[in-house]
Coordinates of C-alpha atoms in Angstrom, one line a residue:
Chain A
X1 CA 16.5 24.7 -28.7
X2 CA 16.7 20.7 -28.0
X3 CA 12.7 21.1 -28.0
X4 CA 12.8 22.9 -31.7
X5 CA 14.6 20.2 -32.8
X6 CA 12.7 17.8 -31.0
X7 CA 9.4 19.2 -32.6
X8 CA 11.1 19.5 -36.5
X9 CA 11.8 15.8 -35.8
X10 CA 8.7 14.7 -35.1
X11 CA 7.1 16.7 -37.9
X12 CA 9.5 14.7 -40.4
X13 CA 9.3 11.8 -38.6
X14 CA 7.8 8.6 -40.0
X15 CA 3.9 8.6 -40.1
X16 CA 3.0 4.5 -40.3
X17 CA 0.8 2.3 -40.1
X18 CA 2.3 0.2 -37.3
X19 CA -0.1 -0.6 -34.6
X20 CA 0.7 -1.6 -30.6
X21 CA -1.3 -4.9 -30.9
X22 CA -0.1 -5.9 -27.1
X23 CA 1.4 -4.3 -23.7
X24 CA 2.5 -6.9 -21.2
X25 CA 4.6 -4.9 -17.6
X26 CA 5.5 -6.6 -14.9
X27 CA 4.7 -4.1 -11.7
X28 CA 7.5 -4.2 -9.0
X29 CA 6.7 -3.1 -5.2
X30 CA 3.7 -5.9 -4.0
X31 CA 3.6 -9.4 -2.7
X32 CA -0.4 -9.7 -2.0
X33 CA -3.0 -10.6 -3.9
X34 CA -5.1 -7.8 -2.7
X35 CA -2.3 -5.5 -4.4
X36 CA -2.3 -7.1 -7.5
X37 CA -6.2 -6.9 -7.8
X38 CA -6.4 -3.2 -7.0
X39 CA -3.8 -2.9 -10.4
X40 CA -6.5 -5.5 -12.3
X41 CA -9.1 -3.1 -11.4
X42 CA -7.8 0.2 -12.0
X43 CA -6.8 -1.3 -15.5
X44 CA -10.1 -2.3 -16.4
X45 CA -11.1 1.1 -16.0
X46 CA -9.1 2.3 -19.3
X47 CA -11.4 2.2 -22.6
X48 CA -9.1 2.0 -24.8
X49 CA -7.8 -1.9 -23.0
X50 CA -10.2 -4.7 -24.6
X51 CA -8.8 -7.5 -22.2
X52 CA -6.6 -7.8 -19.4
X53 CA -4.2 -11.6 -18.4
X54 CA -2.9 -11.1 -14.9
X55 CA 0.0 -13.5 -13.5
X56 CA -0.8 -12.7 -10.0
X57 CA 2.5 -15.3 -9.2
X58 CA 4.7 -13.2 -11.5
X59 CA 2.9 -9.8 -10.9
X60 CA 2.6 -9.1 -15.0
X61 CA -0.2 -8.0 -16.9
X62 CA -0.7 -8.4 -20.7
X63 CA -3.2 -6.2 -22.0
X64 CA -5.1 -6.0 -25.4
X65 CA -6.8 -3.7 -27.0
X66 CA -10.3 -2.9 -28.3
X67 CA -9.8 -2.5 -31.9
X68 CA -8.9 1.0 -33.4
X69 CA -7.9 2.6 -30.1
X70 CA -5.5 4.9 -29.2
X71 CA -3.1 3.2 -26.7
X72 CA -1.8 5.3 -24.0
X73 CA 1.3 4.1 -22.5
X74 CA 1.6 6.8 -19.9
X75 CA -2.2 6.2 -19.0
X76 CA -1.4 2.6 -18.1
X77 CA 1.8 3.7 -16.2
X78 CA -0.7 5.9 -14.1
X79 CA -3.2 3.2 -13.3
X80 CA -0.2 0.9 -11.6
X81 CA 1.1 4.4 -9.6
X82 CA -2.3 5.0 -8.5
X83 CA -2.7 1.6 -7.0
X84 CA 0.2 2.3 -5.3
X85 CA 3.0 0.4 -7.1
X86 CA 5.5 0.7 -9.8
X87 CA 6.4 -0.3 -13.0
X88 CA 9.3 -2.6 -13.4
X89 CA 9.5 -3.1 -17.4
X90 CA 7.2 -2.2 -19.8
X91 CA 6.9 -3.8 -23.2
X92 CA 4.5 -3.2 -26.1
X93 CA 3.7 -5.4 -29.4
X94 CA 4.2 -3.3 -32.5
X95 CA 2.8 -4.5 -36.1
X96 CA 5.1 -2.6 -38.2
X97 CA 4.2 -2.4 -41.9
X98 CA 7.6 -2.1 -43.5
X99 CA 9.2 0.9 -42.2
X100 CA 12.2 1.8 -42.6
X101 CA 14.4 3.1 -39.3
X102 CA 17.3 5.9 -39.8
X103 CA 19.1 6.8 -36.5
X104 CA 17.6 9.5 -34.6
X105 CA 14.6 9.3 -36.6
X106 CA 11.1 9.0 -34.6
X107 CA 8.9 7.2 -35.5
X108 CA 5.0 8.0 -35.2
X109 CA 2.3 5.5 -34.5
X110 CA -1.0 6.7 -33.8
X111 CA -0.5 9.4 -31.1
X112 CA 2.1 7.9 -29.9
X113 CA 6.1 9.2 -31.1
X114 CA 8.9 6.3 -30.4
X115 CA 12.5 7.5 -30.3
X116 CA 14.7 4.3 -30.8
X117 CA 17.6 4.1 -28.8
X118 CA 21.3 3.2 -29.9
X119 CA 19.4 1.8 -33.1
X120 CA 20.8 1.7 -36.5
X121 CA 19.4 1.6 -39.6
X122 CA 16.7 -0.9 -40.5
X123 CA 13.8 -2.2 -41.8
X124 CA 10.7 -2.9 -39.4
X125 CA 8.7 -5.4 -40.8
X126 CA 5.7 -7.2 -38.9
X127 CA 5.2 -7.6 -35.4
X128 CA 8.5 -6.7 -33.3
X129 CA 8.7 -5.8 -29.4
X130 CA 10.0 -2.6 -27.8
X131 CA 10.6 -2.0 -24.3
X132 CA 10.2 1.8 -23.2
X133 CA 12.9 3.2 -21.1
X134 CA 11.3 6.2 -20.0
X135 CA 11.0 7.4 -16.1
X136 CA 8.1 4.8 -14.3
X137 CA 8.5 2.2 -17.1
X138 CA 12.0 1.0 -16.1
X139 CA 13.4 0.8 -12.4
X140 CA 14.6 3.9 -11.2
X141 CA 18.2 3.0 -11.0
X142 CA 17.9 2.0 -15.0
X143 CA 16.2 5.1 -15.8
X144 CA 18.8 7.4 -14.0
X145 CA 21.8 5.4 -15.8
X146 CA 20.1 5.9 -18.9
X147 CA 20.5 9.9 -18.7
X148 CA 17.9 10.9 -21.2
X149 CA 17.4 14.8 -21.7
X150 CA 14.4 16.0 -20.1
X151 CA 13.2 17.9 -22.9
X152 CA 13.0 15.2 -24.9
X153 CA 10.3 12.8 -22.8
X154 CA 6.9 14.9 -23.1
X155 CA 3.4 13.0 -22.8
X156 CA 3.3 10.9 -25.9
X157 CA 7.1 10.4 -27.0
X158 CA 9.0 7.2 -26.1
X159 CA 12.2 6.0 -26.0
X160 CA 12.1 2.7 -26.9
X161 CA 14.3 0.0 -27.4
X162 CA 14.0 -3.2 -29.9
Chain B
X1 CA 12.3 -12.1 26.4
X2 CA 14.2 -16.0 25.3
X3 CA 10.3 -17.0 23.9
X4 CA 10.6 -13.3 22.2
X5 CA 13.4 -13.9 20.0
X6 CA 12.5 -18.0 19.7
X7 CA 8.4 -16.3 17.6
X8 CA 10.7 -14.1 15.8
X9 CA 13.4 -16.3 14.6
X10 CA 10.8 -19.4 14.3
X11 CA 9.2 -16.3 12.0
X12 CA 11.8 -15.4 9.7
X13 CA 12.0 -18.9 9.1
X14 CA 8.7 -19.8 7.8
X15 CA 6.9 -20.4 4.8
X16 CA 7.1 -18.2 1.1
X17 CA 5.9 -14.7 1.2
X18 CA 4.9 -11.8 2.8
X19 CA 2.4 -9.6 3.9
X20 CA 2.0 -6.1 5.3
X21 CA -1.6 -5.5 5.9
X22 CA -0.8 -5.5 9.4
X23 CA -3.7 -6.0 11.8
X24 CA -3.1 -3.7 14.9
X25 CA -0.5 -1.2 13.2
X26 CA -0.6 0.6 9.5
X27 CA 2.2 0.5 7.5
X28 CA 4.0 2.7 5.1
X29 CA 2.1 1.6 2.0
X30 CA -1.6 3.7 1.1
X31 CA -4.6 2.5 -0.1
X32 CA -5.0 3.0 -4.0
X33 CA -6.0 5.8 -5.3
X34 CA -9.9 6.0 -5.8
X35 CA -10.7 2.9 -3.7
X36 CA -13.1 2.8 -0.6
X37 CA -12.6 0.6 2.3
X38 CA -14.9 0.0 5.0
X39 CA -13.5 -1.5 8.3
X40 CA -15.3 -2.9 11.6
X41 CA -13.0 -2.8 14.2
X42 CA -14.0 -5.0 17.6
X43 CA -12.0 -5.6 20.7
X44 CA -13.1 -7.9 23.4
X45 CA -10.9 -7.0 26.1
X46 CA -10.8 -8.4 29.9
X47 CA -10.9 -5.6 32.5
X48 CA -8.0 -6.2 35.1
X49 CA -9.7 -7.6 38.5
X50 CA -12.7 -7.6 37.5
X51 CA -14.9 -9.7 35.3
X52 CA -15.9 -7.3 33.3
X53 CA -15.5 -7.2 29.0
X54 CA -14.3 -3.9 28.0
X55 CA -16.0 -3.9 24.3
X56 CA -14.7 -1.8 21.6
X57 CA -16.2 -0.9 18.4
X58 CA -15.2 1.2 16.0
X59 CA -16.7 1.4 12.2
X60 CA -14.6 2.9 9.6
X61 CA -14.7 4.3 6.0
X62 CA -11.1 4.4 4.5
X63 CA -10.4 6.5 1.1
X64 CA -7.6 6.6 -1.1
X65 CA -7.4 10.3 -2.3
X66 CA -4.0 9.6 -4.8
X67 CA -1.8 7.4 -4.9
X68 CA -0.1 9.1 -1.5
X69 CA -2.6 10.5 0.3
X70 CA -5.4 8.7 2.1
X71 CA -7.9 10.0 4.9
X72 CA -10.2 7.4 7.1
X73 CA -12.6 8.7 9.6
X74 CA -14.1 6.2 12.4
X75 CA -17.2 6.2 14.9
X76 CA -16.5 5.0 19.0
X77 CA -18.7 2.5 20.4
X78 CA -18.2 0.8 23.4
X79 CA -19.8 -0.7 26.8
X80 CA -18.0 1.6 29.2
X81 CA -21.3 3.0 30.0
X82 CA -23.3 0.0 30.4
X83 CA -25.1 -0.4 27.0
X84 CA -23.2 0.0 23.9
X85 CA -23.1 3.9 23.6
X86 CA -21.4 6.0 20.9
X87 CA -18.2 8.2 22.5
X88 CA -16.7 10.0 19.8
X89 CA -14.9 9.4 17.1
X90 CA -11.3 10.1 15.1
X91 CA -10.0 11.0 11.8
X92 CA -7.2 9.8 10.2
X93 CA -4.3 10.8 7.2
X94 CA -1.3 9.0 6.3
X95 CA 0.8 10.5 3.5
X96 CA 3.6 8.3 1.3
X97 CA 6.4 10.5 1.1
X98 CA 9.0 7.8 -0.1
X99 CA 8.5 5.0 -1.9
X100 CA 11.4 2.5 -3.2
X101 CA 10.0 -0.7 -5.6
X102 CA 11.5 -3.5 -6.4
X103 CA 10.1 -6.4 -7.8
X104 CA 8.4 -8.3 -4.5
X105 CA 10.2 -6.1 -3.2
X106 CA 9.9 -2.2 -1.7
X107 CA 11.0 0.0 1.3
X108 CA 8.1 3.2 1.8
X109 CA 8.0 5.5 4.4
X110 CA 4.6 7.5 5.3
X111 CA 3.6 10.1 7.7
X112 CA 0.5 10.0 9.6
X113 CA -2.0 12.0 12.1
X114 CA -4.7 11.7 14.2
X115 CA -7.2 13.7 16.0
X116 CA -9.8 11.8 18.3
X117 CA -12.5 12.8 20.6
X118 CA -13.9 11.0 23.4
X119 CA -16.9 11.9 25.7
X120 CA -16.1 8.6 28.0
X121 CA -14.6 8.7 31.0
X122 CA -10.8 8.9 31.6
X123 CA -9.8 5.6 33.4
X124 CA -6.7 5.0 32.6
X125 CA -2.9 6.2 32.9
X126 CA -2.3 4.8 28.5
X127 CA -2.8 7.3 26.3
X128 CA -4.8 5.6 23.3
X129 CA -6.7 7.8 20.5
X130 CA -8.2 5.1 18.7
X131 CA -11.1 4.9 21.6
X132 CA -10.1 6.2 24.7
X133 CA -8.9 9.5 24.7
X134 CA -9.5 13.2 23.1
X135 CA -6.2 14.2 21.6
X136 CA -3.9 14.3 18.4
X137 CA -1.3 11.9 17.7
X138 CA 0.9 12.4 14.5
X139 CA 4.0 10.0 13.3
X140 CA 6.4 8.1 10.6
X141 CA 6.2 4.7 9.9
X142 CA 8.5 2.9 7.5
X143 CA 7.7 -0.6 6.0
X144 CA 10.1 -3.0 4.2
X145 CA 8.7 -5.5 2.1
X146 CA 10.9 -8.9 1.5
X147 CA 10.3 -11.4 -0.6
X148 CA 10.0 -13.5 2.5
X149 CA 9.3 -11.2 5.0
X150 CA 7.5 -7.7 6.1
X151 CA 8.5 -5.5 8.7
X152 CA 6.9 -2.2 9.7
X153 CA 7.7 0.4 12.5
X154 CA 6.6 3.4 13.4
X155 CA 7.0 5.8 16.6
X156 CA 4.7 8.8 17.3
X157 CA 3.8 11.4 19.6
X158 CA 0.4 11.2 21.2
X159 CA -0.9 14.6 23.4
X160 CA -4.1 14.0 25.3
X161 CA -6.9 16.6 26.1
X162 CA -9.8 16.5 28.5
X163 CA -12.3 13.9 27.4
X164 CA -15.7 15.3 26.4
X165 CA -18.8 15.6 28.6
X166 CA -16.6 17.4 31.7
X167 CA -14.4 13.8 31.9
X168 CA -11.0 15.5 33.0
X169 CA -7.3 13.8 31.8
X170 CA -7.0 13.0 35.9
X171 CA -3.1 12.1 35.3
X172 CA -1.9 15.3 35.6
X173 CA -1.3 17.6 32.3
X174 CA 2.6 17.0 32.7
X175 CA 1.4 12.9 32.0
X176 CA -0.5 13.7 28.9
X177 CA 2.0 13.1 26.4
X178 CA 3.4 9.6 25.0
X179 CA 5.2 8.1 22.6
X180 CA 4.2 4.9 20.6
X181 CA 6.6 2.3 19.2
X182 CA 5.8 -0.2 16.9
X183 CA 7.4 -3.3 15.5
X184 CA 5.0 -5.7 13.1
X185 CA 6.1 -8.4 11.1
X186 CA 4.2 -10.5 9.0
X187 CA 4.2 -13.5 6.3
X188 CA 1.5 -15.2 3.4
X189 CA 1.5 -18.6 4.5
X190 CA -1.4 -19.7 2.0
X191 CA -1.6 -20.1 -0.8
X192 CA 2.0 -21.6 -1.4
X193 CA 1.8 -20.2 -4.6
X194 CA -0.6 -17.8 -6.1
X195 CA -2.4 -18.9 -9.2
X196 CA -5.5 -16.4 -9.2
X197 CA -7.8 -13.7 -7.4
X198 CA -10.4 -15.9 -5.8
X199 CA -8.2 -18.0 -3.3
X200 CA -7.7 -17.3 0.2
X201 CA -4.8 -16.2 1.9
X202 CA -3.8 -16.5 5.1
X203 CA -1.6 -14.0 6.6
X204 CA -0.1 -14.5 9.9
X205 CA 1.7 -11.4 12.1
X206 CA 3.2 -10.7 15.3
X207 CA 3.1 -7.0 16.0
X208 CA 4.7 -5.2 19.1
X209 CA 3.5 -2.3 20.4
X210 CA 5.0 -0.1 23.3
X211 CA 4.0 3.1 24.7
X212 CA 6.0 5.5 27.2
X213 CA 4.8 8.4 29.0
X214 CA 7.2 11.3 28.6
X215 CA 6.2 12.8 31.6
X216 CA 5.9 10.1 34.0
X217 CA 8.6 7.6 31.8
X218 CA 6.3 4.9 32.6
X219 CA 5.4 2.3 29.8
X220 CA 4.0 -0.6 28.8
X221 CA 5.1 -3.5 26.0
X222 CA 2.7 -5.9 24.4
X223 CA 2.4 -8.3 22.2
X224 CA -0.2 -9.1 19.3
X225 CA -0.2 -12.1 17.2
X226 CA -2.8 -12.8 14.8
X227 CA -4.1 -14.2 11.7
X228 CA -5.5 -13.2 8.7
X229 CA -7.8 -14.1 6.1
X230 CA -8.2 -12.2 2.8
X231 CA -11.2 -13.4 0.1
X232 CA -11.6 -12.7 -3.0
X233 CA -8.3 -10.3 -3.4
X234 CA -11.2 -8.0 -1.8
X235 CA -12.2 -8.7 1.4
X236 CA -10.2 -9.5 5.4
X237 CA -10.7 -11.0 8.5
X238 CA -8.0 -10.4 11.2
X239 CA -8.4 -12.4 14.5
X240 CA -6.0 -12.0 17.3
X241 CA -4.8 -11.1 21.2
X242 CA -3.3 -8.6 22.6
X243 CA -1.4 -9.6 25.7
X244 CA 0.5 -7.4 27.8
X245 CA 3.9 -8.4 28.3
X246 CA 5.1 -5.7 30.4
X247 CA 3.8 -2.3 32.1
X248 CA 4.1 -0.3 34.8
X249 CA 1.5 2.4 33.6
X250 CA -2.4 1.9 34.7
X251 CA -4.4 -0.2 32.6
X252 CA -7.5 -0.8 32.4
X253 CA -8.2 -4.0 29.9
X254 CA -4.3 -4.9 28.4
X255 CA -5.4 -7.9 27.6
X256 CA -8.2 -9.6 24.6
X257 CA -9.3 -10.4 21.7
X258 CA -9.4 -8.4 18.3
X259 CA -11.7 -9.3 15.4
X260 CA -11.4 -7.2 12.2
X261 CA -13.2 -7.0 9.2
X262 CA -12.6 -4.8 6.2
X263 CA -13.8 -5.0 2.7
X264 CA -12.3 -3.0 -0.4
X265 CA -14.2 -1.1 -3.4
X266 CA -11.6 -0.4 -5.9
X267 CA -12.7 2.4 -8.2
X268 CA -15.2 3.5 -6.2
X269 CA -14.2 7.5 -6.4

């Protein structure tokens, strides 16, 4: 049932023209150089990622893309697993051209579908940052607290806080 | 046992950061997924009573199969025989079945195996797969990364067979199983802080490594301290010495020098 409701949302939900202009994550679980490397390489390997800033001293990445793209979130997420680590918080630049936010209301931005947390009614305008709170993008402790249902995290659907 | 607890303490104490890419031991943490590594492992070790060097050389390829799972598989080589002759070989899996991050920060646990074979000769009471004996030897190790510190430890259960080429396991079949302790513990002590990819570290580690016979209850105890080197984010040098502390099992060359190399391809699968 949750799912139904889940899919009639996002079929109403707002269709923008908001763009993810930025990610920047901090990965949690390494101390070594070596371990941060073998993150900078599996990211270069994404096609939609244009450039990638590593802080090997505070183990963050900012990543920008090539223009046009589709950003993956969960693609990203992936990369830092596979090199063996985690992600500690995960944060995305969003160019928002005036939309206006109701409560509970997704919003949709390219293939990607944000669910806003504990957010009331507004207006987006211009570039604003979410963090996601989904499972791998927060500490595990956070995520657990959080209690999302399941049914609502599939692969492209977010919840995000401003 | 006093100069023991004086390395570990004077240890703790040191410097920034940590490191985990132990030198002897492996520890809980995998290799990323898709990477290759390829390792050149060389011991220079003293034969007891005689003059003899005992050399050791074993290449490796290493492969990170997912983010859990990765397999190596190394060639023997050593001077046993005279010339440097080929002996055998060993494959190896570890698999991450916990894994607890925190920024700078993680506790990981990994099971591992090996299965070795070895056509040399059978001269001594230690039961070692990596270069000695035929056999399989499976385990746990759990590694705790610090901000300041890394510690690793793992026991596991090593079963000896009959060398290759007719070389008999001459301790008695009721000898033929051990188990390993480990203890390693490590620290960055270069660069202070990090400010990119290209500079070198320098890793230093004191690893202890024990080994009793569950048949005979004999053991031994050493002690391996070492140093590190990593270029580039990509490449290592470990150099070090084993040095037996304590055994009363047979040995044949406790005691020498290690020199490791090992050099990463990220990507490569």
């Amino acid at each position: 049932m949750k799912n139904i409701l889940l899919l009639i949302a996002i079929s109403i939900s707002i269709a923008t023209q908001a763009q993810v202009t930025r990610v920047y994550f901090q990965a949690s679980g390494l101390t070594c150089s070596m371990c941060s490397n073998a993150i900078y390489k599996a990211l270069k390997t994404l096609d939609f990622v244009d450039k990638i800033d590593a802080d090997v001293r505070n183990y963050t990445f900012e990543l920008t893309f090539k223009p046009n793209s589709s950003v993956d979130f969960d693609k990203i997420k992936r990369k830092v697993e596979d090199a063996g680590f985690s992600v500690s918080s995960f944060h995305a630049s969003v160019y928002f051209d005036n939309i206006q936010l109701k409560e509970n209301q997704p919003v949709k931005i390219g293939t990607n579908t944000l669910l806003f947390v504990n957010q009331k009614s507004e207006a987006l305008n211009g570039e604003k940052n979410i963090r996601l709170l989904d499972k791998g993008f927060v500490p595990s402790k956070e995520y657990k607290s959080n209690n999302f249902s399941k049914s609502q995290t599939g692969e492209g659907t977010y919840h995000v806080t401003l | 046992m006093k100069f023991l607890v004086t390395i570990i303490i004077a240890f703790l104490s040191l410097a920034t950061k940590s490191q985990e890419l132990f030198s002897v031991t492996e520890p809980a943490s995998n290799r990323a997924a898709r990477s290759i590594g390829i390792r050149v492992d060389n011991s220079i070790m003293n034969e007891v009573r005689t003059s003899k060097i005992n050399y050791h050389l074993i290449p490796e390829v290493m492969a990170g199969v997912s983010k859990t799972f990765m397999v190596s598989a190394g060639v023997f080589f050593s001077n046993r025989s005279g010339a440097c002759r080929h002996e055998g070989g060993s494959v190896y899996a570890k698999y991450r079945f916990l894994s607890n991050d925190v920024v700078q920060k993680h506790f990981r646990m990994a099971s591992f195996a090996r299965i070795s074979y070895n056509s040399s000769d059978v001269h001594q009471e230690e039961i070692n797969m990596y270069g000695h004996n035929t056999g399989v030897e499976f385990g746990t190790v759990a590694t705790q990364l610090l901000r300041k510190v890394a510690l690793s430890s793992s026991v596991s259960v090593l079963k000896a067979s009959d060398n290759g080429n007719n070389n008999k396991f001459v301790y008695g079949l009721d000898n033929a199983k051990a188990i390993n302790f480990t203890f390693s513990i490590g620290k960055l002590m270069l660069p202070k802080e990090y400010s990119g990819y290209r500079q070198t570290n320098l890793n230093l580690m004191v690893e202890f490594l024990s080994q009793v016979n569950t048949g005979s209850g004999r053991y031994y105890m050493d002690i391996a301290p070492s140093a590190q080197m990593i270029f580039n984010s990509q490449a290592r040098l470990d150099v070090g010495y084993r040095k037996q502390l304590s055994s009363t099992l047979i040995r044949t060359a406790p005691n020498g020098f290690f020199v490791r190399l090992e050099y990463n391809f990220f990507n490569a699968l």
